[in-house]
XYZ file of C-alpha atoms in Angstrom:
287
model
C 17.359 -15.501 -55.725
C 16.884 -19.498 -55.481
C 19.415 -20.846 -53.832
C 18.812 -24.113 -53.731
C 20.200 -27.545 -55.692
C 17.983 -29.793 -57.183
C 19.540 -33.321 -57.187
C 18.419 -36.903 -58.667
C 19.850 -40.362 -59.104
C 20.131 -42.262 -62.207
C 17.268 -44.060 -62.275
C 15.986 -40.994 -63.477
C 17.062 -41.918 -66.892
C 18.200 -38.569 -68.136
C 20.874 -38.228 -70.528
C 24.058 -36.124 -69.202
C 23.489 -33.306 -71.355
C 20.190 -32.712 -70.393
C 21.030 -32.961 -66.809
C 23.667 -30.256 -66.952
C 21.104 -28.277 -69.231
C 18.573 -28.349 -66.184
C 21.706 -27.745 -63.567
C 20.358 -31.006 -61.911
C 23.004 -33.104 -60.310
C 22.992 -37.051 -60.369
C 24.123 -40.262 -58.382
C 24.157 -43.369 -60.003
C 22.856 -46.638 -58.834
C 25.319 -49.482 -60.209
C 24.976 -52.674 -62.108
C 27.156 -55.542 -62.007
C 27.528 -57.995 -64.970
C 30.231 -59.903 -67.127
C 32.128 -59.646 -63.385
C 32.161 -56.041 -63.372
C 30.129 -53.253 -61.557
C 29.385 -50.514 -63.626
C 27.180 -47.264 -63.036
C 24.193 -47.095 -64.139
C 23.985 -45.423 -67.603
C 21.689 -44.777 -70.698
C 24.515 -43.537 -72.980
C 28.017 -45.544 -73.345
C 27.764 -49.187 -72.849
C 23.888 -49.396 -73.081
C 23.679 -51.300 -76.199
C 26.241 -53.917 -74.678
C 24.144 -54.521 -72.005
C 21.317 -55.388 -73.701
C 23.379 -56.943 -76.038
C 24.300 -58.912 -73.320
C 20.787 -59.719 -72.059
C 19.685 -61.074 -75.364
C 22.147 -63.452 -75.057
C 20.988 -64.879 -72.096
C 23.535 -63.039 -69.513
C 22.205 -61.822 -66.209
C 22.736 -58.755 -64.820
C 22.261 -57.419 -60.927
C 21.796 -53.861 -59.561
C 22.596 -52.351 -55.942
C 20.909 -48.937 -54.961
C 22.951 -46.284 -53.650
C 24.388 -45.933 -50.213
C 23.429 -42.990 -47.719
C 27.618 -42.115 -48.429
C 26.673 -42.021 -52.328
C 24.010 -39.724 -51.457
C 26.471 -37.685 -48.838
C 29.173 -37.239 -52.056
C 26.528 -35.283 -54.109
C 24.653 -33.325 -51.755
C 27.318 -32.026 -49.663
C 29.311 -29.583 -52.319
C 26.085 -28.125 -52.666
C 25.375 -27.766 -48.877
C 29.286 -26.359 -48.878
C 28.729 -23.969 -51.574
C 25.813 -22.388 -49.488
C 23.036 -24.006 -51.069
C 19.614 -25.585 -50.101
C 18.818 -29.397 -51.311
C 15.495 -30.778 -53.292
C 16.898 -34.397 -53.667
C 13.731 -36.195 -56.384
C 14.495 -39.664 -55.436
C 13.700 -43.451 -57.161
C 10.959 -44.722 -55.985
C 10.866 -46.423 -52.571
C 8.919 -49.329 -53.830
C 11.626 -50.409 -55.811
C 14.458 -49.756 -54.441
C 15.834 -48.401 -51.027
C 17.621 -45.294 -52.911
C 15.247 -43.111 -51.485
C 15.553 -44.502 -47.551
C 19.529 -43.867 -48.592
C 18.632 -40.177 -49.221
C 16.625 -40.008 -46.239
C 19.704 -40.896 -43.792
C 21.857 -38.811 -45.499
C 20.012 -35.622 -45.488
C 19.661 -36.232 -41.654
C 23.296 -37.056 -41.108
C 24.032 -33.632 -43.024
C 21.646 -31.379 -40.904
C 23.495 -32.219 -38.875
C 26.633 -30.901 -40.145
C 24.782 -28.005 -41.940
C 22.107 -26.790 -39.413
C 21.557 -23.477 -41.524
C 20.414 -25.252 -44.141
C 17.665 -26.741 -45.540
C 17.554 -30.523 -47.142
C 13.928 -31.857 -48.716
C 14.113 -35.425 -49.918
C 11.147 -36.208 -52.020
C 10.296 -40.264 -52.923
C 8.876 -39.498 -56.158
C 6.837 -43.280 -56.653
C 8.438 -43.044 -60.057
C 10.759 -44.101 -61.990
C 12.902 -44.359 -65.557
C 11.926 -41.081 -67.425
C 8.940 -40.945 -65.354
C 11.096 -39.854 -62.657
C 12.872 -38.245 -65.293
C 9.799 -36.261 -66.368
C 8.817 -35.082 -63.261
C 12.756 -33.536 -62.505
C 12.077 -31.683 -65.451
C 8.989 -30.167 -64.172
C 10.413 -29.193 -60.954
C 13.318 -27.844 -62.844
C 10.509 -25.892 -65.120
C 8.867 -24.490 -61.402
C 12.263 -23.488 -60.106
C 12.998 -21.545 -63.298
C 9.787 -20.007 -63.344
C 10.565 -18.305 -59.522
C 9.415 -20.962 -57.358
C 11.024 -21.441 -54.107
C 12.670 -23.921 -52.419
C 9.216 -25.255 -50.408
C 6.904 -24.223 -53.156
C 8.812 -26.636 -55.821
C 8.999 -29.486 -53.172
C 5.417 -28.776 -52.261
C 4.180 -29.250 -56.091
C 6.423 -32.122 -56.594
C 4.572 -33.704 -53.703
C 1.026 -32.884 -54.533
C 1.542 -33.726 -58.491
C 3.582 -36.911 -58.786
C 0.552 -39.312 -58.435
C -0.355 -37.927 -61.238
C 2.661 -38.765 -63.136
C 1.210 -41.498 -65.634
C 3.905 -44.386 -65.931
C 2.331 -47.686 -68.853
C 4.654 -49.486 -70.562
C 4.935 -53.064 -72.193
C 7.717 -55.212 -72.432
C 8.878 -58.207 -75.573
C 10.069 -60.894 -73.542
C 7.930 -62.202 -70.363
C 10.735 -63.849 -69.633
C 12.185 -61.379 -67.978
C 8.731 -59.913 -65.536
C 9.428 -64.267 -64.914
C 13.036 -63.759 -63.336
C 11.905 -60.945 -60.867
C 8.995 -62.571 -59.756
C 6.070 -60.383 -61.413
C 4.280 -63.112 -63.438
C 4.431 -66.887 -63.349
C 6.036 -69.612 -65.324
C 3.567 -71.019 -66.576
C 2.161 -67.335 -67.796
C 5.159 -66.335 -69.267
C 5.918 -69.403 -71.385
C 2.066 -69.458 -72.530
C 2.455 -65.287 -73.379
C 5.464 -65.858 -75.134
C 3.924 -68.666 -77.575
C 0.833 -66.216 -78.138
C 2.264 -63.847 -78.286
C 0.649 -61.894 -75.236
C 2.402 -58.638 -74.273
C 0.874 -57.220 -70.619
C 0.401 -53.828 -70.630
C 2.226 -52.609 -66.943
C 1.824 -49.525 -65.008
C 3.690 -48.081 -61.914
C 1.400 -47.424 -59.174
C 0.390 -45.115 -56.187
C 2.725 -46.997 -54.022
C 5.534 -47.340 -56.797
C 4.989 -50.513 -57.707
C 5.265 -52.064 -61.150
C 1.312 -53.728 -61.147
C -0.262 -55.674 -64.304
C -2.854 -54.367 -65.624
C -4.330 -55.679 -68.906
C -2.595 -58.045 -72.034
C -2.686 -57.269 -75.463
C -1.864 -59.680 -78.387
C 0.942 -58.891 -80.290
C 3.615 -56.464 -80.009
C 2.123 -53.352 -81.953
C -1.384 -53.754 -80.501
C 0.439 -53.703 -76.770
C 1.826 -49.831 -78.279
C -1.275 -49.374 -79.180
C -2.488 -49.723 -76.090
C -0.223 -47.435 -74.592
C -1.248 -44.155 -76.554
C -4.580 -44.866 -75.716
C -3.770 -44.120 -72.117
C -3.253 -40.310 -73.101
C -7.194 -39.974 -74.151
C -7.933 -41.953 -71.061
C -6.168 -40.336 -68.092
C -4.363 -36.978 -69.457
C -7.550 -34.720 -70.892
C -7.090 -31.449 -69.233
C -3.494 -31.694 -68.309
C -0.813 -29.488 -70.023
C 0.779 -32.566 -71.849
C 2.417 -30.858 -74.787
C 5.442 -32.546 -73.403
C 5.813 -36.148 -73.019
C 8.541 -38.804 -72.253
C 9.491 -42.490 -73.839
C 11.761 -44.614 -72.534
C 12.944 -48.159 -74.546
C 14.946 -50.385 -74.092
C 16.793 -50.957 -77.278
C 14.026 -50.899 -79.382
C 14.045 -46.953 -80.974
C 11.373 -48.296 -83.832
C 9.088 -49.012 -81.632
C 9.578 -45.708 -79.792
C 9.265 -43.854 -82.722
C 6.089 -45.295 -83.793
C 4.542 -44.595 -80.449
C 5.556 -41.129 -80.637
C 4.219 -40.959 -84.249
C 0.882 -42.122 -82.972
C 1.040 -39.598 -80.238
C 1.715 -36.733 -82.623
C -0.716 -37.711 -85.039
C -3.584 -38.743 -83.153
C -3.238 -36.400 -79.589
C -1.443 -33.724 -80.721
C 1.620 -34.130 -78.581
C 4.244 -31.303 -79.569
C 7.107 -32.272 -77.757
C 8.683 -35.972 -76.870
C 11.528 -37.233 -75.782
C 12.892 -40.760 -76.293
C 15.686 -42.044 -74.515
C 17.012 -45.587 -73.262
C 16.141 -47.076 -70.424
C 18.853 -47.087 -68.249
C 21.060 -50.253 -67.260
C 19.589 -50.472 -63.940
C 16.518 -50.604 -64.733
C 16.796 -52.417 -67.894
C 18.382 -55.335 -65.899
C 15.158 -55.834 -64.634
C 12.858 -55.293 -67.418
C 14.273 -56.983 -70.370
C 15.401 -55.352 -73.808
C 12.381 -54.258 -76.169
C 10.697 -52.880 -72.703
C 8.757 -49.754 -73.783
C 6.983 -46.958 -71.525
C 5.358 -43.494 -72.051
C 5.304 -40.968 -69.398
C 2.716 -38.336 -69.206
C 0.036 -36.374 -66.910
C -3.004 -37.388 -65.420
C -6.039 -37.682 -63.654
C -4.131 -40.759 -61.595
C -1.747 -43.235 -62.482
């Protein structure tokens, strides 16, 4: 048998009840607003956040800690189980480094066993998406090394594109100008993002107006994701389900997608991003 524990952090932007349906364990990265710090969630309190947001509130996030990382890998270790921790990627956070000193701070404890920290490169339910497919190899027989080993050799080819609403947001964390995101906003330009092969958020083209920048999006799939198994594919929004559901509409309609699932972008994330940020996850020839 398998015994190992495959573990992920909230940036991962998986509901609960798919989480315990995959028997993946989480740690959550935290935002702070309205004076409080609050983990990071897609479920209760989402829609106040954004809420929030659209009203002009700023929010902040903090990673997690090598002891956050400690508290959910070591009842596994203790139970006599291996670790395959999938972790946010490193070029957006320093979750992953956390992961990284705790897994060598528990070998320590645990020398029998084994501990495999992975930084994915992804993130929101592109991290998500690629949990589930390591959760799909593990159930399918895979071993401990052979999961980690095709998690490693397949998650540059985890396709991230999204678009966001308000440029005012991609403003406050520094990924396009001023002067660009005031002239966007009163044209009505949407960019059209991706997340790179260093897991960075990169800009990569503009579209005008907000369905075109959708659009856009599902055109990716006949671009980059012939000849991958993409019968399954993941959206992520942030408080905007309509447009979500039109995307996966298009993606039914016009690619022949079987399976999708929408969620929220998580608070964490969505801090950053702005509401009305929209993404599609799928696979690829690259990102």
């Amino acid at each position: 048998m398998n015994h190992f524990k495959i573990i992920t952090d909230s940036a991962c932007d998986l509901p609960d009840d798919m989480l315990q349906s995959l028997q993946v364990d989480k740690i959550s990265l935290n935002v702070l607003y309205r004076g409080e710090t609050r983990a990071d969630t897609v479920g209760e309190g989402i829609k106040e956040l954004y809420d929030s947001l659209r009203a002009g509130e700023v929010a902040t996030t903090s990673a997690v800690n090598p002891e956050g990382w400690i508290s959910i890998m070591e009842p596994a270790l203790r139970a006599g189980s291996d670790v395959l921790a999938l972790a946010f990627s490193s070029g957006l956070s320093t979750t992953y480094q956390s992961a990284v000193i705790a897994a060598k701070d528990l070998l320590e404890r645990y020398p029998d066993r084994r501990i495999y920290v992975v930084d994915t490169l992804c993130a929101s339910l592109g991290q998500g998406l690629l949990v589930w497919y390591a959760c799909r190899k593990r159930d399918a027989g895979m071993d401990l090394e052979a999961v980690r080993d095709w998690v490693e050799e397949n998650k540059l080819h985890l396709c991230h594109w999204f678009t966001v609403d308000d440029l005012m947001f991609l403003k406050r964390g520094g990924r396009v100008s001023a002067t660009t995101a005031l002239v966007g906003t009163m044209l009505q330009i949407k960019p059209v993002l991706h997340v790179d092969d260093e897991g960075h958020l990169i800009n990569v083209s503009k579209a005008r107006g907000r369905k075109a920048s959708i659009d856009a999006l599902a055109k990716k799939v006949a671009e980059l994701g012939e000849g991958f198994d993409n019968e399954t594919m993941f959206i992520s929004h942030g408080d905007c389900v309509e447009d979500a559901n039109y995307l996966a509409q298009v993606l039914k309609e016009t690619y022949g997608v079987r399976h999708i699932h929408i969620n929220h972008v998580g608070a964490v994330i969505g801090s950053h991003a702005g509401p009305g940020v929209l993404a599609l996850f799928f696979m690829g020839k690259h990102r």
